[in-house]
Coordinates of C-alpha atoms in Angstrom, one line a residue:
M1 CA 0.2 0.1 -0.1
K2 CA 1.4 3.4 -1.1
K3 CA 1.5 6.5 1.5
I4 CA 1.2 9.4 1.0
V5 CA 0.8 12.8 2.8
C6 CA -1.1 15.3 2.2
Y7 CA 0.1 18.6 3.5
G8 CA -2.7 21.6 3.1
D9 CA -4.8 23.7 4.2
S10 CA -8.5 23.8 5.8
N11 CA -9.6 22.0 1.3
T12 CA -6.9 19.2 2.5
F13 CA -8.0 19.0 6.3
G14 CA -11.4 18.8 5.1
Y15 CA -13.3 21.7 6.3
D16 CA -17.2 21.9 6.1
P17 CA -18.7 25.1 5.0
K18 CA -22.2 24.7 5.9
S19 CA -20.8 24.3 9.7
F20 CA -18.5 27.0 10.5
S21 CA -16.1 24.8 12.5
L22 CA -16.6 21.1 11.7
R23 CA -15.2 19.1 9.4
Y24 CA -16.9 16.6 6.6
P25 CA -16.7 12.7 7.5
E26 CA -13.6 10.5 6.4
D27 CA -15.5 9.1 4.3
I28 CA -16.5 12.7 2.1
R29 CA -13.3 14.5 2.5
W30 CA -11.2 13.7 -1.0
T31 CA -8.3 12.2 1.8
G32 CA -10.6 9.4 3.1
L33 CA -11.8 8.9 -0.9
L34 CA -7.8 8.1 -1.2
R35 CA -8.2 6.1 1.8
D36 CA -11.2 4.3 0.4
A37 CA -9.1 3.4 -2.8
G38 CA -6.5 2.1 -1.5
Y39 CA -3.7 4.4 -0.2
D40 CA -2.3 4.5 3.3
V41 CA -3.0 8.4 3.5
I42 CA -1.7 10.8 6.4
N43 CA -3.8 13.9 6.5
M44 CA -1.8 16.8 7.6
G45 CA -4.2 19.9 6.2
M46 CA -4.7 22.6 8.7
N47 CA -7.6 25.6 8.9
G48 CA -6.0 28.8 8.0
R49 CA -2.8 27.7 7.1
E50 CA -0.6 29.8 4.8
I51 CA 2.8 28.4 3.3
P52 CA 5.6 28.0 5.6
V53 CA 7.7 31.4 5.6
Y54 CA 9.5 30.8 9.3
E55 CA 12.4 28.9 10.3
G56 CA 10.3 26.9 12.6
T57 CA 7.7 26.4 11.2
M58 CA 9.7 24.3 8.1
A59 CA 12.2 23.0 10.2
A60 CA 8.8 21.3 12.2
L61 CA 7.4 20.4 9.1
I62 CA 10.9 18.2 8.4
D63 CA 10.5 16.3 11.6
Q64 CA 7.2 15.7 11.2
L65 CA 8.0 14.0 7.6
R66 CA 10.9 12.9 8.5
G67 CA 8.7 10.7 11.5
F68 CA 6.6 9.2 8.7
E69 CA 9.2 8.0 6.8
P70 CA 8.9 5.6 4.8
I71 CA 6.9 8.6 2.3
D72 CA 5.6 7.3 -1.0
L73 CA 4.5 10.4 -2.2
L74 CA 3.9 13.6 -0.9
T75 CA 1.9 16.1 -2.0
V76 CA 1.6 19.9 -1.4
M77 CA -1.1 22.0 -2.0
L78 CA -1.7 25.9 -0.3
G79 CA -1.5 29.6 -1.2
S80 CA -4.8 30.0 -1.3
N81 CA -5.0 31.6 2.3
D82 CA -1.2 33.6 1.1
L83 CA -3.7 35.1 -1.8
L84 CA -7.1 35.9 0.9
M85 CA -5.2 36.8 4.5
N86 CA -2.4 39.0 2.6
S87 CA -4.1 42.4 1.2
G88 CA -2.7 42.7 -2.0
F89 CA -0.8 39.6 -2.8
R90 CA -0.5 38.6 -5.7
A91 CA 0.1 34.5 -7.6
E92 CA 3.7 35.6 -7.9
D93 CA 4.0 36.1 -4.5
A94 CA 2.5 32.9 -3.6
A95 CA 4.5 31.0 -5.8
E96 CA 8.3 32.5 -3.9
R97 CA 6.9 31.4 -0.7
M98 CA 5.9 27.9 -2.7
D99 CA 9.7 28.4 -4.0
A100 CA 11.0 29.1 -0.8
L101 CA 9.3 25.5 0.5
M102 CA 10.2 23.6 -2.4
D103 CA 13.8 24.7 -1.7
R104 CA 13.8 23.3 1.6
L105 CA 12.2 19.6 1.3
R106 CA 14.0 19.2 -1.5
G107 CA 17.4 20.6 0.6
E108 CA 15.8 18.0 3.4
L109 CA 14.6 15.6 1.7
P110 CA 15.9 14.8 -1.5
K111 CA 14.9 11.9 -2.5
Q112 CA 11.5 12.5 -1.5
R113 CA 9.1 12.3 -4.1
I114 CA 6.4 15.9 -4.2
L115 CA 3.4 16.6 -5.9
L116 CA 3.0 20.1 -6.4
I117 CA -0.7 20.6 -6.4
S118 CA -2.1 24.2 -7.3
P119 CA -4.7 25.1 -5.4
N120 CA -8.3 24.9 -6.5
P121 CA -9.4 28.7 -7.7
V122 CA -11.9 30.6 -5.6
N123 CA -15.7 32.1 -6.9
E124 CA -17.5 34.7 -5.6
G125 CA -18.8 34.0 -2.0
L126 CA -19.2 35.0 1.5
W127 CA -15.2 35.0 1.8
V128 CA -14.5 36.3 -2.4
R129 CA -15.9 39.9 -2.5
E130 CA -12.5 40.7 -3.8
K131 CA -11.8 40.5 -7.5
R132 CA -8.2 39.9 -7.0
L133 CA -8.7 37.0 -5.8
K134 CA -10.5 35.4 -7.6
T135 CA -8.0 36.3 -10.8
E136 CA -5.1 35.4 -8.8
S137 CA -5.9 32.2 -7.2
R138 CA -6.8 31.0 -11.4
R139 CA -2.8 32.3 -12.1
M140 CA -1.4 30.0 -9.0
A141 CA -0.9 27.1 -11.9
E142 CA 1.0 28.6 -13.8
C143 CA 3.0 30.5 -11.5
Y144 CA 3.3 26.9 -9.6
R145 CA 4.2 25.0 -12.5
P146 CA 7.8 25.8 -13.3
I147 CA 8.0 25.2 -9.2
A148 CA 8.1 21.9 -9.6
E149 CA 9.7 21.8 -12.8
K150 CA 12.7 23.2 -10.7
Y151 CA 12.4 20.9 -8.3
G152 CA 11.9 17.9 -10.0
A153 CA 8.8 17.5 -8.4
Y154 CA 5.1 16.3 -10.2
F155 CA 2.2 18.4 -11.0
A156 CA -1.1 18.5 -11.3
D157 CA -3.4 21.7 -12.1
S158 CA -7.1 21.2 -10.0
S159 CA -8.9 24.1 -11.7
N160 CA -9.1 21.0 -14.7
W161 CA -11.4 18.3 -11.8
N162 CA -14.5 20.9 -11.4
V163 CA -14.4 21.0 -7.9
G164 CA -17.6 23.5 -6.7
T165 CA -16.8 25.4 -3.8
G166 CA -19.5 26.4 -1.4
S167 CA -21.4 29.8 -0.4
D168 CA -18.0 31.0 1.2
G169 CA -16.4 30.9 -2.7
V170 CA -13.4 28.7 -0.7
H171 CA -14.3 25.6 0.3
F172 CA -15.2 22.2 -1.6
T173 CA -18.7 21.6 -1.7
E174 CA -19.1 17.4 -0.7
Q175 CA -19.4 16.5 -5.1
G176 CA -16.5 18.6 -4.7
H177 CA -14.1 16.4 -2.3
R178 CA -15.6 13.8 -4.8
N179 CA -13.8 15.2 -8.2
F180 CA -11.1 16.1 -6.6
A181 CA -10.4 13.2 -5.0
D182 CA -11.5 11.3 -9.1
G183 CA -9.3 13.9 -10.7
L184 CA -6.3 13.5 -7.5
E185 CA -6.9 9.3 -8.3
K186 CA -5.8 10.1 -12.0
V187 CA -2.3 11.8 -11.4
L188 CA -1.6 9.1 -8.6
T189 CA -1.8 5.8 -11.2
E190 CA 0.4 8.1 -13.4
I191 CA 3.3 8.8 -11.3
F192 CA 2.9 4.9 -9.3
A193 CA 3.5 3.5 -12.9
D194 CA 7.1 5.2 -13.4

């Protein structure tokens, strides 16, 4: 069974936008659906997580990942909160942070297989009122793809997976989790065919 560690934000955690505080049951979350498909999944999603920029946060992440070894694949999907929480942030600003994170991961875990996933674009909703957020979230893939290539990582663009968001415009619906899992499963099949 392939062990996959999924490092991300609330959409990895499985936040339910209807609940205001809870997460979807495991059998609805995309990470749980991957587990049902036969993968050993470790969900490292956390609500509100931005791309780590501080030394202590990066060091703690490396320690956590070493504790899970051996890992067949590390998935990284972050950047939405960077846009949401930092006024005026553009896709390039998130990409600069992601470049630093990937540099650290590659330096500390040089043989680790990594899949960099471009986050699903946000939509108009309770949390998304600013045109910048929609525009820049749709540009994440074009900014992340070269980073994956630079560090020899796999890349996936989740904007192609028809992932629906709830009324807040950010968090996946139940169907969105299913569609995300379906899209990711296809990518995993290709990765593990190598």
